[in-house]
Tab-separated table of C-alpha atoms in Angstrom:
chain	number	residue	atom	x	y	z
Q	1	MET	CA	40.777	-4.714	56.454
Q	2	PRO	CA	42.127	-6.067	60.115
Q	3	MET	CA	45.639	-6.678	60.760
Q	4	ASN	CA	46.431	-9.490	62.217
Q	5	PRO	CA	49.340	-10.504	64.118
Q	6	SER	CA	50.636	-14.070	63.262
Q	7	THR	CA	53.596	-16.481	64.232
Q	8	ASP	CA	55.430	-17.830	61.528
Q	9	SER	CA	56.313	-21.723	62.486
Q	10	ASN	CA	60.348	-20.710	61.615
Q	11	GLN	CA	60.738	-17.450	62.654
Q	12	PRO	CA	59.035	-16.852	65.304
Q	13	LYS	CA	59.568	-13.069	66.072
Q	14	ARG	CA	57.498	-12.570	62.143
Q	15	ARG	CA	54.463	-10.719	62.158
Q	16	THR	CA	51.900	-10.970	58.987
Q	17	ILE	CA	49.106	-8.192	58.290
Q	18	THR	CA	45.610	-9.196	56.366
Q	19	ILE	CA	43.574	-7.572	54.087
Q	20	ASP	CA	40.953	-9.863	53.802
Q	21	PRO	CA	38.611	-8.804	52.063
Q	22	VAL	CA	40.161	-7.360	49.352
Q	23	THR	CA	37.536	-5.056	47.753
Q	24	ARG	CA	36.296	-3.676	44.385
Q	25	ILE	CA	37.207	-6.793	42.534
Q	26	GLU	CA	35.233	-9.364	41.090
Q	27	GLY	CA	35.262	-12.498	43.157
Q	28	HIS	CA	36.832	-13.021	46.980
Q	29	ALA	CA	40.067	-13.247	47.948
Q	30	LYS	CA	42.586	-11.515	50.743
Q	31	ILE	CA	45.749	-10.735	50.877
Q	32	SER	CA	48.597	-11.557	52.824
Q	33	ILE	CA	51.791	-9.364	54.265
Q	34	HIS	CA	54.971	-11.062	56.040
Q	35	LEU	CA	57.055	-9.005	57.497
Q	36	ASP	CA	60.989	-10.452	59.418
Q	37	ALA	CA	62.336	-9.573	62.820
Q	38	SER	CA	62.732	-5.916	61.979
Q	39	GLY	CA	59.686	-4.936	60.730
Q	40	ALA	CA	60.371	-4.416	56.674
Q	41	VAL	CA	58.367	-6.979	54.181
Q	42	ASP	CA	59.572	-9.850	53.259
Q	43	THR	CA	56.864	-10.977	50.625
Q	44	ALA	CA	52.946	-10.613	50.269
Q	45	ARG	CA	50.718	-13.393	48.934
Q	46	PHE	CA	47.523	-12.904	46.934
Q	47	HIS	CA	45.117	-15.834	48.604
Q	48	VAL	CA	42.163	-17.084	46.317
Q	49	THR	CA	40.190	-17.459	48.942
Q	50	GLU	CA	37.073	-19.367	46.630
Q	51	TYR	CA	36.738	-22.564	44.224
Q	52	ARG	CA	34.641	-23.530	41.809
Q	53	GLY	CA	33.570	-26.632	39.789
Q	54	PHE	CA	32.702	-25.939	36.595
Q	55	GLU	CA	35.451	-28.577	34.655
Q	56	LYS	CA	33.632	-31.020	36.316
Q	57	PHE	CA	30.000	-30.449	35.796
Q	58	CYS	CA	30.414	-29.799	31.709
Q	59	GLU	CA	31.397	-33.350	31.647
Q	60	GLY	CA	28.779	-35.461	30.465
Q	61	ARG	CA	27.322	-32.450	29.042
Q	62	PRO	CA	26.390	-32.026	24.847
Q	63	PHE	CA	29.027	-29.567	23.967
Q	64	THR	CA	26.541	-27.527	21.932
Q	65	GLU	CA	25.658	-26.100	25.318
Q	66	MET	CA	28.929	-25.682	26.325
Q	67	ALA	CA	28.411	-21.678	24.997
Q	68	GLY	CA	25.156	-21.615	27.398
Q	69	ILE	CA	26.687	-22.902	30.116
Q	70	THR	CA	30.602	-21.428	30.208
Q	71	ALA	CA	28.823	-17.979	29.790
Q	72	ARG	CA	27.544	-17.764	33.299
Q	73	ILE	CA	31.331	-17.969	34.860
Q	74	CYS	CA	30.978	-15.006	35.206
Q	75	GLY	CA	28.370	-12.372	35.470
Q	76	ILE	CA	31.390	-9.721	34.555
Q	77	CYS	CA	32.527	-11.014	31.262
Q	78	PRO	CA	29.923	-14.263	29.916
Q	79	VAL	CA	30.838	-12.909	26.198
Q	80	SER	CA	34.014	-13.743	27.026
Q	81	HIS	CA	33.289	-17.556	27.773
Q	82	LEU	CA	30.557	-17.842	25.289
Q	83	LEU	CA	32.865	-16.971	22.509
Q	84	ALA	CA	35.285	-19.740	23.151
Q	85	ALA	CA	33.231	-21.875	23.883
Q	86	ALA	CA	32.004	-21.207	20.636
Q	87	ALA	CA	34.434	-21.197	18.873
Q	88	THR	CA	36.226	-24.727	20.542
Q	89	GLY	CA	32.299	-26.316	19.236
Q	90	ASP	CA	33.647	-24.542	15.183
Q	91	LYS	CA	36.416	-27.285	15.421
Q	92	ILE	CA	34.617	-29.994	17.078
Q	93	LEU	CA	32.465	-29.694	14.474
Q	94	ALA	CA	35.375	-28.982	11.565
Q	95	VAL	CA	33.839	-26.358	10.028
Q	96	GLN	CA	34.333	-22.930	8.691
Q	97	ILE	CA	31.703	-20.134	10.159
Q	98	PRO	CA	29.859	-17.688	7.668
Q	99	PRO	CA	31.969	-14.453	7.053
Q	100	ALA	CA	29.447	-12.373	8.529
Q	101	ALA	CA	28.735	-14.684	11.711
Q	102	GLU	CA	32.464	-14.058	12.232
Q	103	LYS	CA	31.560	-10.164	11.922
Q	104	LEU	CA	28.879	-9.981	14.263
Q	105	ARG	CA	31.286	-12.257	17.040
Q	106	ARG	CA	33.734	-9.704	16.580
Q	107	LEU	CA	31.598	-6.660	17.125
Q	108	MET	CA	30.225	-8.513	20.257
Q	109	ASN	CA	33.408	-9.040	22.317
Q	110	LEU	CA	34.326	-5.525	21.138
Q	111	ALA	CA	31.287	-4.794	23.460
Q	112	GLN	CA	32.247	-6.750	26.017
Q	113	ILE	CA	35.536	-5.294	25.910
Q	114	THR	CA	34.231	-1.883	26.342
Q	115	GLN	CA	31.826	-2.684	29.015
Q	116	SER	CA	34.171	-4.321	31.406
Q	117	HIS	CA	37.133	-1.815	30.893
Q	118	ALA	CA	34.365	0.888	32.084
Q	119	LEU	CA	33.447	-0.997	34.480
Q	120	SER	CA	37.187	-2.040	35.387
Q	121	PHE	CA	37.989	2.346	35.398
Q	122	PHE	CA	35.066	4.131	36.766
Q	123	HIS	CA	33.542	2.154	38.959
Q	124	LEU	CA	36.098	-0.008	40.382
Q	125	SER	CA	39.536	1.582	39.503
Q	126	SER	CA	38.773	5.485	39.665
Q	127	PRO	CA	37.817	6.170	43.441
Q	128	ASP	CA	41.282	6.030	44.220
Q	129	PHE	CA	42.739	8.215	41.700
Q	130	LEU	CA	39.711	11.077	42.016
Q	131	LEU	CA	38.858	10.846	45.473
Q	132	GLY	CA	42.387	9.670	46.936
Q	133	TRP	CA	44.482	7.483	48.777
Q	134	ASN	CA	43.600	8.830	52.117
Q	135	SER	CA	39.793	9.899	51.522
Q	136	ASP	CA	37.211	7.959	54.121
Q	137	PRO	CA	36.872	4.271	52.745
Q	138	ALA	CA	33.289	4.796	53.199
Q	139	GLN	CA	32.770	6.972	51.177
Q	140	ARG	CA	36.121	6.186	48.593
Q	141	ASN	CA	33.828	4.065	46.325
Q	142	ILE	CA	31.321	4.904	43.032
Q	143	PHE	CA	28.278	6.322	45.190
Q	144	GLY	CA	31.307	8.576	46.679
Q	145	LEU	CA	32.492	9.985	43.400
Q	146	ILE	CA	28.579	10.219	42.265
Q	147	ALA	CA	28.400	12.882	44.935
Q	148	ALA	CA	31.939	14.340	44.082
Q	149	ASN	CA	31.656	13.789	40.212
Q	150	PRO	CA	27.799	13.145	39.400
Q	151	GLU	CA	28.523	14.142	35.610
Q	152	LEU	CA	32.574	11.687	35.630
Q	153	ALA	CA	29.960	8.730	37.093
Q	154	ARG	CA	27.470	9.428	35.113
Q	155	SER	CA	29.214	9.131	31.703
Q	156	GLY	CA	31.099	5.755	33.244
Q	157	ILE	CA	27.387	4.729	33.711
Q	158	ARG	CA	26.249	5.333	30.573
Q	159	LEU	CA	29.735	3.619	28.496
Q	160	ARG	CA	28.993	0.392	29.908
Q	161	GLN	CA	25.492	0.791	29.285
Q	162	PHE	CA	26.585	1.220	25.673
Q	163	GLY	CA	28.403	-1.697	25.291
Q	164	GLN	CA	25.673	-4.179	27.458
Q	165	GLY	CA	23.350	-2.630	24.869
Q	166	VAL	CA	25.195	-3.893	22.134
Q	167	ILE	CA	25.198	-7.165	23.759
Q	168	GLU	CA	21.626	-7.399	24.227
Q	169	ALA	CA	21.150	-5.969	20.786
Q	170	LEU	CA	23.106	-9.026	19.142
Q	171	GLY	CA	22.505	-11.632	21.575
Q	172	GLY	CA	19.004	-10.899	23.137
Q	173	ARG	CA	20.521	-10.439	27.038
Q	174	LYS	CA	22.429	-8.051	28.567
Q	175	ILE	CA	24.140	-10.760	30.555
Q	176	HIS	CA	24.168	-14.618	29.256
Q	177	ALA	CA	23.503	-14.147	26.284
Q	178	ALA	CA	23.526	-17.788	24.389
Q	179	TRP	CA	23.486	-16.866	20.975
Q	180	ALA	CA	26.740	-17.788	19.414
Q	181	VAL	CA	26.801	-21.103	18.832
Q	182	PRO	CA	29.127	-23.838	17.612
Q	183	GLY	CA	28.875	-23.335	13.559
Q	184	GLY	CA	28.477	-19.924	14.139
Q	185	VAL	CA	25.552	-16.959	15.925
Q	186	ARG	CA	21.704	-17.934	16.113
Q	187	SER	CA	20.327	-15.069	14.805
Q	188	PRO	CA	21.735	-11.917	11.437
Q	189	MET	CA	22.049	-9.166	12.944
Q	190	SER	CA	19.443	-6.101	10.761
Q	191	GLN	CA	19.799	-3.099	9.480
Q	192	GLU	CA	17.794	-1.065	12.281
Q	193	THR	CA	19.723	-2.765	14.570
Q	194	ARG	CA	22.940	-1.706	13.049
Q	195	ASP	CA	22.125	2.333	12.413
Q	196	GLN	CA	21.009	2.272	16.374
Q	197	ILE	CA	25.112	0.791	17.696
Q	198	ARG	CA	25.758	3.582	15.123
Q	199	SER	CA	24.465	6.303	16.198
Q	200	ARG	CA	25.403	5.996	19.668
Q	201	LEU	CA	29.200	5.090	19.093
Q	202	PRO	CA	30.033	9.094	19.081
Q	203	GLU	CA	28.751	9.654	22.433
Q	204	ALA	CA	30.553	6.880	23.591
Q	205	LEU	CA	34.048	7.748	22.346
Q	206	ALA	CA	33.829	11.236	23.565
Q	207	ILE	CA	33.241	9.477	26.791
Q	208	ALA	CA	36.723	7.142	25.829
Q	209	ASP	CA	38.398	10.522	25.309
Q	210	GLN	CA	37.114	11.971	28.458
Q	211	GLY	CA	38.314	9.284	30.750
Q	212	LEU	CA	41.854	9.069	28.535
Q	213	THR	CA	42.043	13.273	29.474
Q	214	LEU	CA	41.830	13.195	33.020
Q	215	PHE	CA	44.277	10.259	34.031
Q	216	LYS	CA	46.593	11.551	31.519
Q	217	GLN	CA	46.474	14.860	33.703
Q	218	LEU	CA	46.863	12.422	36.614
Q	219	LEU	CA	49.840	10.534	35.781
Q	220	ASP	CA	51.360	14.026	34.854
Q	221	THR	CA	50.370	15.282	38.031
Q	222	GLN	CA	49.273	13.041	41.251
Q	223	LEU	CA	50.291	9.420	40.193
Q	224	ARG	CA	54.416	9.485	39.219
Q	225	GLU	CA	54.997	7.611	42.087
Q	226	GLU	CA	52.215	4.826	41.795
Q	227	LEU	CA	53.974	4.062	37.906
Q	228	GLU	CA	57.054	3.846	39.571
Q	229	VAL	CA	56.216	1.150	42.788
Q	230	PHE	CA	52.622	-0.050	41.526
Q	231	GLY	CA	53.805	-3.762	40.070
Q	232	HIS	CA	56.498	-1.816	37.386
Q	233	PHE	CA	59.381	-5.566	36.123
Q	234	PRO	CA	60.479	-6.826	33.374
Q	235	SER	CA	58.231	-9.437	32.544
Q	236	LEU	CA	56.406	-11.973	29.310
Q	237	PHE	CA	53.888	-10.869	27.527
Q	238	MET	CA	51.551	-12.903	25.973
Q	239	GLY	CA	48.526	-12.842	23.605
Q	240	LEU	CA	47.026	-12.900	19.940
Q	241	VAL	CA	47.796	-10.955	17.186
Q	242	SER	CA	46.447	-10.327	13.835
Q	243	ARG	CA	48.071	-11.761	10.058
Q	244	ASP	CA	49.664	-8.273	10.139
Q	245	GLY	CA	50.849	-8.059	13.315
Q	246	HIS	CA	47.913	-5.379	14.522
Q	247	TRP	CA	45.730	-5.723	17.848
Q	248	GLU	CA	43.788	-8.246	18.028
Q	249	HIS	CA	40.670	-9.996	20.319
Q	250	ALA	CA	39.623	-13.090	18.950
Q	251	SER	CA	40.395	-15.991	16.803
Q	252	GLY	CA	39.126	-16.370	13.156
Q	253	ARG	CA	40.609	-15.635	9.635
Q	254	HIS	CA	42.835	-12.639	10.595
Q	255	CYS	CA	44.065	-14.349	13.575
Q	256	ALA	CA	48.100	-15.380	13.394
Q	257	GLY	CA	48.194	-17.076	17.081
Q	258	ILE	CA	49.368	-16.192	19.391
Q	259	ARG	CA	52.491	-13.842	20.483
Q	260	VAL	CA	55.133	-13.741	23.316
Q	261	MET	CA	57.220	-10.777	23.601
Q	262	ALA	CA	60.315	-10.097	26.285
Q	263	SER	CA	60.279	-6.813	27.956
Q	264	ASP	CA	63.505	-5.605	25.355
Q	265	GLY	CA	61.321	-6.122	22.727
Q	266	SER	CA	62.473	-9.372	21.645
Q	267	LEU	CA	60.491	-11.744	20.309
Q	268	VAL	CA	60.318	-15.470	22.573
Q	269	ALA	CA	57.757	-16.840	20.350
Q	270	ASP	CA	55.095	-16.091	17.147
Q	271	GLY	CA	52.432	-18.217	15.813
Q	272	LEU	CA	51.520	-20.303	18.600
Q	273	ARG	CA	48.392	-22.475	17.435
Q	274	GLU	CA	46.212	-22.451	21.007
Q	275	ASP	CA	45.419	-26.212	19.774
Q	276	ASP	CA	49.033	-27.163	21.005
Q	277	TYR	CA	49.065	-24.880	24.394
Q	278	SER	CA	50.412	-27.923	26.640
Q	279	SER	CA	53.627	-27.907	24.694
Q	280	PHE	CA	53.936	-24.299	25.576
Q	281	MET	CA	52.901	-23.378	28.815
Q	282	ALA	CA	52.972	-25.263	32.544
Q	283	GLU	CA	50.745	-24.450	35.582
Q	284	ALA	CA	52.449	-24.337	38.973
Q	285	VAL	CA	50.517	-24.729	41.946
Q	286	GLU	CA	51.050	-23.182	46.044
Q	287	PRO	CA	48.961	-24.458	49.240
Q	288	TRP	CA	47.993	-20.748	50.205
Q	289	SER	CA	45.959	-19.929	46.742
Q	290	TYR	CA	42.990	-21.722	44.948
Q	291	LEU	CA	44.427	-19.868	41.700
Q	292	LYS	CA	47.424	-21.653	40.293
Q	293	PHE	CA	50.231	-19.846	38.060
Q	294	PRO	CA	50.385	-21.052	34.239
Q	295	TYR	CA	53.978	-20.143	33.115
Q	296	ILE	CA	55.916	-20.666	30.000
Q	297	GLN	CA	57.091	-23.603	29.973
Q	298	ALA	CA	60.622	-24.213	28.437
Q	299	LEU	CA	61.563	-21.180	30.374
Q	300	GLY	CA	60.214	-21.926	33.799
Q	301	PRO	CA	58.206	-20.695	37.018
Q	302	GLU	CA	60.294	-17.612	36.997
Q	303	ALA	CA	62.016	-16.491	33.769
Q	304	GLY	CA	58.477	-18.000	32.244
Q	305	SER	CA	56.409	-15.707	34.275
Q	306	TYR	CA	54.004	-13.706	31.898
Q	307	ARG	CA	51.058	-11.115	31.789
Q	308	VAL	CA	48.588	-11.019	29.849
Q	309	GLY	CA	45.716	-8.585	29.275
Q	310	PRO	CA	45.000	-4.875	27.984
Q	311	LEU	CA	48.706	-3.846	28.315
Q	312	ALA	CA	49.875	-6.892	26.901
Q	313	ARG	CA	48.057	-6.792	23.850
Q	314	LEU	CA	49.060	-4.200	23.671
Q	315	ASN	CA	53.519	-4.301	23.699
Q	316	LEU	CA	52.097	-6.944	21.369
Q	317	CYS	CA	51.011	-5.954	18.478
Q	318	GLU	CA	53.054	-3.281	15.921
Q	319	ARG	CA	49.318	-1.052	15.762
Q	320	ILE	CA	45.807	-1.034	16.464
Q	321	GLY	CA	44.663	0.039	13.162
Q	322	SER	CA	42.495	2.672	13.921
Q	323	GLU	CA	43.274	6.362	14.193
Q	324	ARG	CA	42.332	7.785	17.374
Q	325	ALA	CA	43.792	4.827	18.910
Q	326	ASP	CA	46.456	4.313	17.455
Q	327	ARG	CA	47.980	7.859	18.022
Q	328	GLU	CA	47.102	7.090	22.016
Q	329	LEU	CA	49.110	3.787	21.683
Q	330	LEU	CA	52.217	5.877	20.568
Q	331	GLU	CA	52.024	7.999	23.457
Q	332	LEU	CA	51.455	5.037	25.964
Q	333	ARG	CA	54.560	4.281	23.910
Q	334	GLN	CA	56.253	7.503	24.654
Q	335	ARG	CA	55.229	7.809	28.157
Q	336	GLY	CA	56.468	3.794	29.093
Q	337	GLY	CA	58.830	2.728	26.701
Q	338	ARG	CA	57.669	-0.133	23.654
Q	339	VAL	CA	56.709	-2.655	26.002
Q	340	VAL	CA	55.186	-0.526	28.684
Q	341	THR	CA	56.360	-2.700	32.519
Q	342	ALA	CA	54.938	-0.735	35.008
Q	343	SER	CA	51.249	-2.506	35.291
Q	344	PHE	CA	49.772	0.452	36.997
Q	345	LEU	CA	49.383	1.718	33.138
Q	346	TYR	CA	46.996	-1.621	32.877
Q	347	HIS	CA	44.212	1.290	33.304
Q	348	LEU	CA	45.505	3.921	30.743
Q	349	ALA	CA	45.484	0.678	28.381
Q	350	ARG	CA	42.019	-0.153	29.087
Q	351	LEU	CA	41.495	3.848	27.757
Q	352	ILE	CA	43.393	3.037	24.992
Q	353	GLU	CA	41.476	-0.617	24.445
Q	354	ILE	CA	38.435	1.012	24.372
Q	355	VAL	CA	38.992	3.482	22.280
Q	356	ALA	CA	39.842	0.707	19.949
Q	357	CYS	CA	37.250	-1.233	20.229
Q	358	LEU	CA	34.529	1.438	19.107
Q	359	GLU	CA	36.413	2.584	16.140
Q	360	GLN	CA	36.893	-1.086	15.268
Q	361	MET	CA	32.853	-1.345	15.682
Q	362	ASP	CA	32.396	1.594	13.480
Q	363	GLN	CA	34.857	0.034	10.892
Q	364	LEU	CA	32.489	-3.584	11.425
Q	365	LEU	CA	29.548	-1.939	10.931
Q	366	ASP	CA	30.487	-0.295	7.734
Q	367	ASP	CA	30.691	-3.955	6.251
Q	368	PRO	CA	27.902	-4.745	4.131
Q	369	GLU	CA	28.440	-8.469	5.085
Q	370	ILE	CA	28.031	-8.077	8.453
Q	371	THR	CA	23.852	-8.034	8.197
Q	372	ALA	CA	24.150	-11.145	5.944
Q	373	THR	CA	21.201	-14.057	6.607
Q	374	HIS	CA	23.641	-17.261	6.474
Q	375	VAL	CA	25.024	-16.966	10.211
Q	376	ARG	CA	25.127	-20.554	11.256
Q	377	ALA	CA	27.016	-23.653	9.332
Q	378	ARG	CA	26.585	-26.895	10.777
Q	379	ALA	CA	27.264	-30.766	11.298
Q	380	GLY	CA	27.924	-33.435	13.171
Q	381	VAL	CA	30.899	-33.990	15.210
Q	382	ASN	CA	33.854	-34.564	13.246
Q	383	CYS	CA	36.718	-33.931	16.049
Q	384	TYR	CA	36.718	-35.484	19.600
Q	385	GLU	CA	39.576	-32.730	20.463
Q	386	ALA	CA	39.880	-28.937	20.323
Q	387	VAL	CA	40.959	-25.539	21.761
Q	388	GLY	CA	39.722	-22.404	21.432
Q	389	VAL	CA	40.520	-19.359	21.833
Q	390	SER	CA	39.821	-15.544	22.816
Q	391	GLU	CA	40.849	-12.346	24.238
Q	392	ALA	CA	38.957	-12.189	27.296
Q	393	PRO	CA	38.400	-7.769	28.705
Q	394	ARG	CA	41.216	-8.991	30.778
Q	395	GLY	CA	43.737	-11.546	28.521
Q	396	THR	CA	43.705	-14.149	26.546
Q	397	LEU	CA	41.316	-17.240	27.229
Q	398	LEU	CA	41.245	-21.018	26.458
Q	399	HIS	CA	38.545	-24.088	26.262
Q	400	HIS	CA	39.834	-27.112	25.852
Q	401	TYR	CA	37.366	-29.517	25.604
Q	402	ARG	CA	37.339	-33.185	24.828
Q	403	VAL	CA	34.522	-35.309	23.500
Q	404	ASP	CA	32.894	-39.068	22.391
Q	405	ALA	CA	31.282	-39.367	19.022
Q	406	ASN	CA	28.156	-38.560	20.614
Q	407	GLY	CA	29.056	-35.612	21.805
Q	408	LEU	CA	29.270	-35.173	24.864
Q	409	ILE	CA	32.004	-33.817	26.950
Q	410	GLU	CA	34.293	-35.944	28.947
Q	411	ARG	CA	36.679	-33.788	29.571
Q	412	VAL	CA	37.312	-29.548	29.896
Q	413	ASN	CA	40.205	-27.520	30.814
Q	414	LEU	CA	39.841	-23.620	31.175
Q	415	ILE	CA	42.736	-21.254	31.306
Q	416	ILE	CA	41.448	-18.598	32.335
Q	417	ALA	CA	43.484	-14.277	32.232
Q	418	THR	CA	42.923	-13.998	35.994
Q	419	GLY	CA	45.184	-17.016	35.893
Q	420	GLN	CA	47.907	-16.279	33.903
Q	421	ASN	CA	48.361	-12.459	35.746
Q	422	ASN	CA	49.107	-14.282	38.783
Q	423	ASN	CA	52.290	-14.396	39.455
Q	424	ALA	CA	52.398	-10.764	38.409
Q	425	MET	CA	49.591	-9.938	41.005
Q	426	ASN	CA	51.612	-11.113	44.015
Q	427	ARG	CA	54.782	-9.546	42.456
Q	428	THR	CA	53.295	-6.629	42.134
Q	429	ILE	CA	51.375	-6.383	46.115
Q	430	THR	CA	54.882	-7.498	47.243
Q	431	GLN	CA	56.652	-3.852	45.208
Q	432	ILE	CA	54.067	-1.482	46.632
Q	433	ALA	CA	54.107	-3.272	50.555
Q	434	ARG	CA	57.972	-3.047	50.348
Q	435	HIS	CA	57.758	0.828	49.310
Q	436	TYR	CA	54.904	2.019	51.993
Q	437	ILE	CA	55.702	-0.399	54.165
Q	438	HIS	CA	58.290	-0.304	57.627
Q	439	GLY	CA	57.482	-1.531	60.815
Q	440	HIS	CA	54.781	-0.119	62.439
Q	441	ASN	CA	53.694	2.734	60.198
Q	442	LEU	CA	51.017	1.007	59.570
Q	443	SER	CA	47.864	2.723	58.388
Q	444	GLU	CA	44.552	1.999	56.007
Q	445	PRO	CA	44.968	4.194	52.669
Q	446	LEU	CA	48.672	2.671	52.959
Q	447	LEU	CA	47.104	-0.964	52.754
Q	448	ASN	CA	44.404	0.584	50.571
Q	449	ARG	CA	47.081	1.306	48.340
Q	450	VAL	CA	48.221	-2.945	48.292
Q	451	GLU	CA	44.669	-3.671	47.089
Q	452	ALA	CA	44.819	-1.178	44.365
Q	453	GLY	CA	47.681	-3.125	43.409
Q	454	ILE	CA	45.847	-6.232	42.882
Q	455	ARG	CA	43.600	-3.440	40.756
Q	456	CYS	CA	45.547	-2.660	38.223
Q	457	PHE	CA	45.030	-6.353	36.605
Q	458	ASP	CA	40.976	-6.410	37.221
Q	459	PRO	CA	41.020	-9.901	37.954
Q	460	CYS	CA	37.743	-12.560	37.724
Q	461	LEU	CA	38.465	-14.985	40.704
Q	462	SER	CA	34.670	-16.676	39.908
Q	463	CYS	CA	36.142	-17.354	36.002
Q	464	SER	CA	39.577	-18.219	37.807
Q	465	THR	CA	38.910	-20.895	40.431
Q	466	HIS	CA	37.894	-24.302	38.364
Q	467	ALA	CA	40.963	-26.433	38.627
Q	468	ALA	CA	39.736	-30.330	37.497
Q	469	GLY	CA	40.564	-33.097	40.024
Q	470	GLN	CA	42.045	-32.405	43.712
Q	471	MET	CA	43.548	-29.252	44.591
Q	472	PRO	CA	46.909	-29.124	46.120
Q	473	MET	CA	46.728	-28.136	50.112
Q	474	ARG	CA	48.636	-28.206	52.763
Q	475	VAL	CA	47.277	-28.438	56.680
Q	476	GLN	CA	49.248	-26.609	59.525
Q	477	LEU	CA	48.426	-27.478	63.764
Q	478	PHE	CA	50.559	-24.542	64.984
Q	479	GLY	CA	50.636	-24.825	69.186
Q	480	PRO	CA	49.917	-22.152	71.260
Q	481	GLU	CA	53.772	-20.534	71.186
Q	482	GLY	CA	53.338	-20.697	67.381
Q	483	GLU	CA	55.039	-24.541	66.683
Q	484	LEU	CA	54.331	-26.522	64.346
Q	485	LEU	CA	52.654	-29.373	66.387
Q	486	GLU	CA	51.561	-31.472	62.925
Q	487	GLN	CA	51.235	-30.807	59.108
Q	488	LEU	CA	49.610	-33.078	56.099
Q	489	GLN	CA	49.837	-32.425	52.843
Q	490	ARG	CA	48.345	-33.087	49.881
Q	491	ASP	CA	49.992	-32.810	46.468
């Protein structure tokens, strides 16, 4: 974490601290912390420094290939893109997929959320909690955790392995399983596969319970300060809910659409259709990041800023709909209020969602229809433009395609969960930096806390940087005394 002093063109005495790279996240980013002349933190910025162009090179491809192509955007959450692409393809075909196919897709998404949340909590974030913010950074990682607490590390690996095993059992591969297709899925599930998955559920639930017990103990003893300063602020929350107001993770028969809730619990909007996202969502851009800043259009960039992901989904629902998870949801709300605004509790929300996923997987496996062999509806191009939606581990994911009469892609727009949390991530690291950094009291543990503010959101940057067209950019040339010599701007 280099601490690089730099000079601001308007305030020559200002200093900038740079954290580069941000560690234990998926993708490449850096953080800059800007100090004023007195040494107090003015602001902090989360810079996404990678750029990828899936939206452009998908053009000209058959829409039937989009599930397989977009799954390659990310090795952590390929299922999320697979399912969103398949849902968009369903609408282009204008078909209702068979009930068994819908349930199998839901099963795979539950497995995806489980394995991704397990990776985030046990591998990427828990070294901070269990080894300590002040521990040696060379050991503050999964390998240090294996050395210090091999049983817990092994449990986290086993939990992620379970989720990946379900994905492999359904789709044939742990990563990039091109199994969900427009109209349904490629193959049904056998009784043997159902029995194998069910046999491993008790162990997975026991590991999730272990993680919950441990983390709640830490919240009650060692992590009280983090609750208050790691992104604790009011905002809107957005995500899917079911028709009965329960926790939802996928589009389909049970989904009521997109809900937006304020931090006081009032509904800003409900039943929004993903097809209409451009009427209620907008995206701001800043010259210092490739990641856009989505917001609720009617409220503007500041008041319309919102959070998505596990904490948002738990805030939005009335209940989850399964025994253990509902018990944990009630306890979460006892800790943080009816609408939880402390971003540090994203970690607890992930553990609760793992329990919810495992319980709902058990319910699905009990459904006799899930092994039905009719799993795909077939048709031609019946619609030239469609939007699909799914809840990725990190939040609401939208795929928007426009095709020609032959089904070839003319335009793609991907609205990624991590981008929707962008403003919240910047507010979080600013709040942390202002609390811990004063003048010259810099240390690696303090800067690690700033990094950890980003890890609350578990960002996936490979997914998030796919803006179509030209990226707004500002290039500034400074002289040796910090004076601005020349500036070029592209809007």
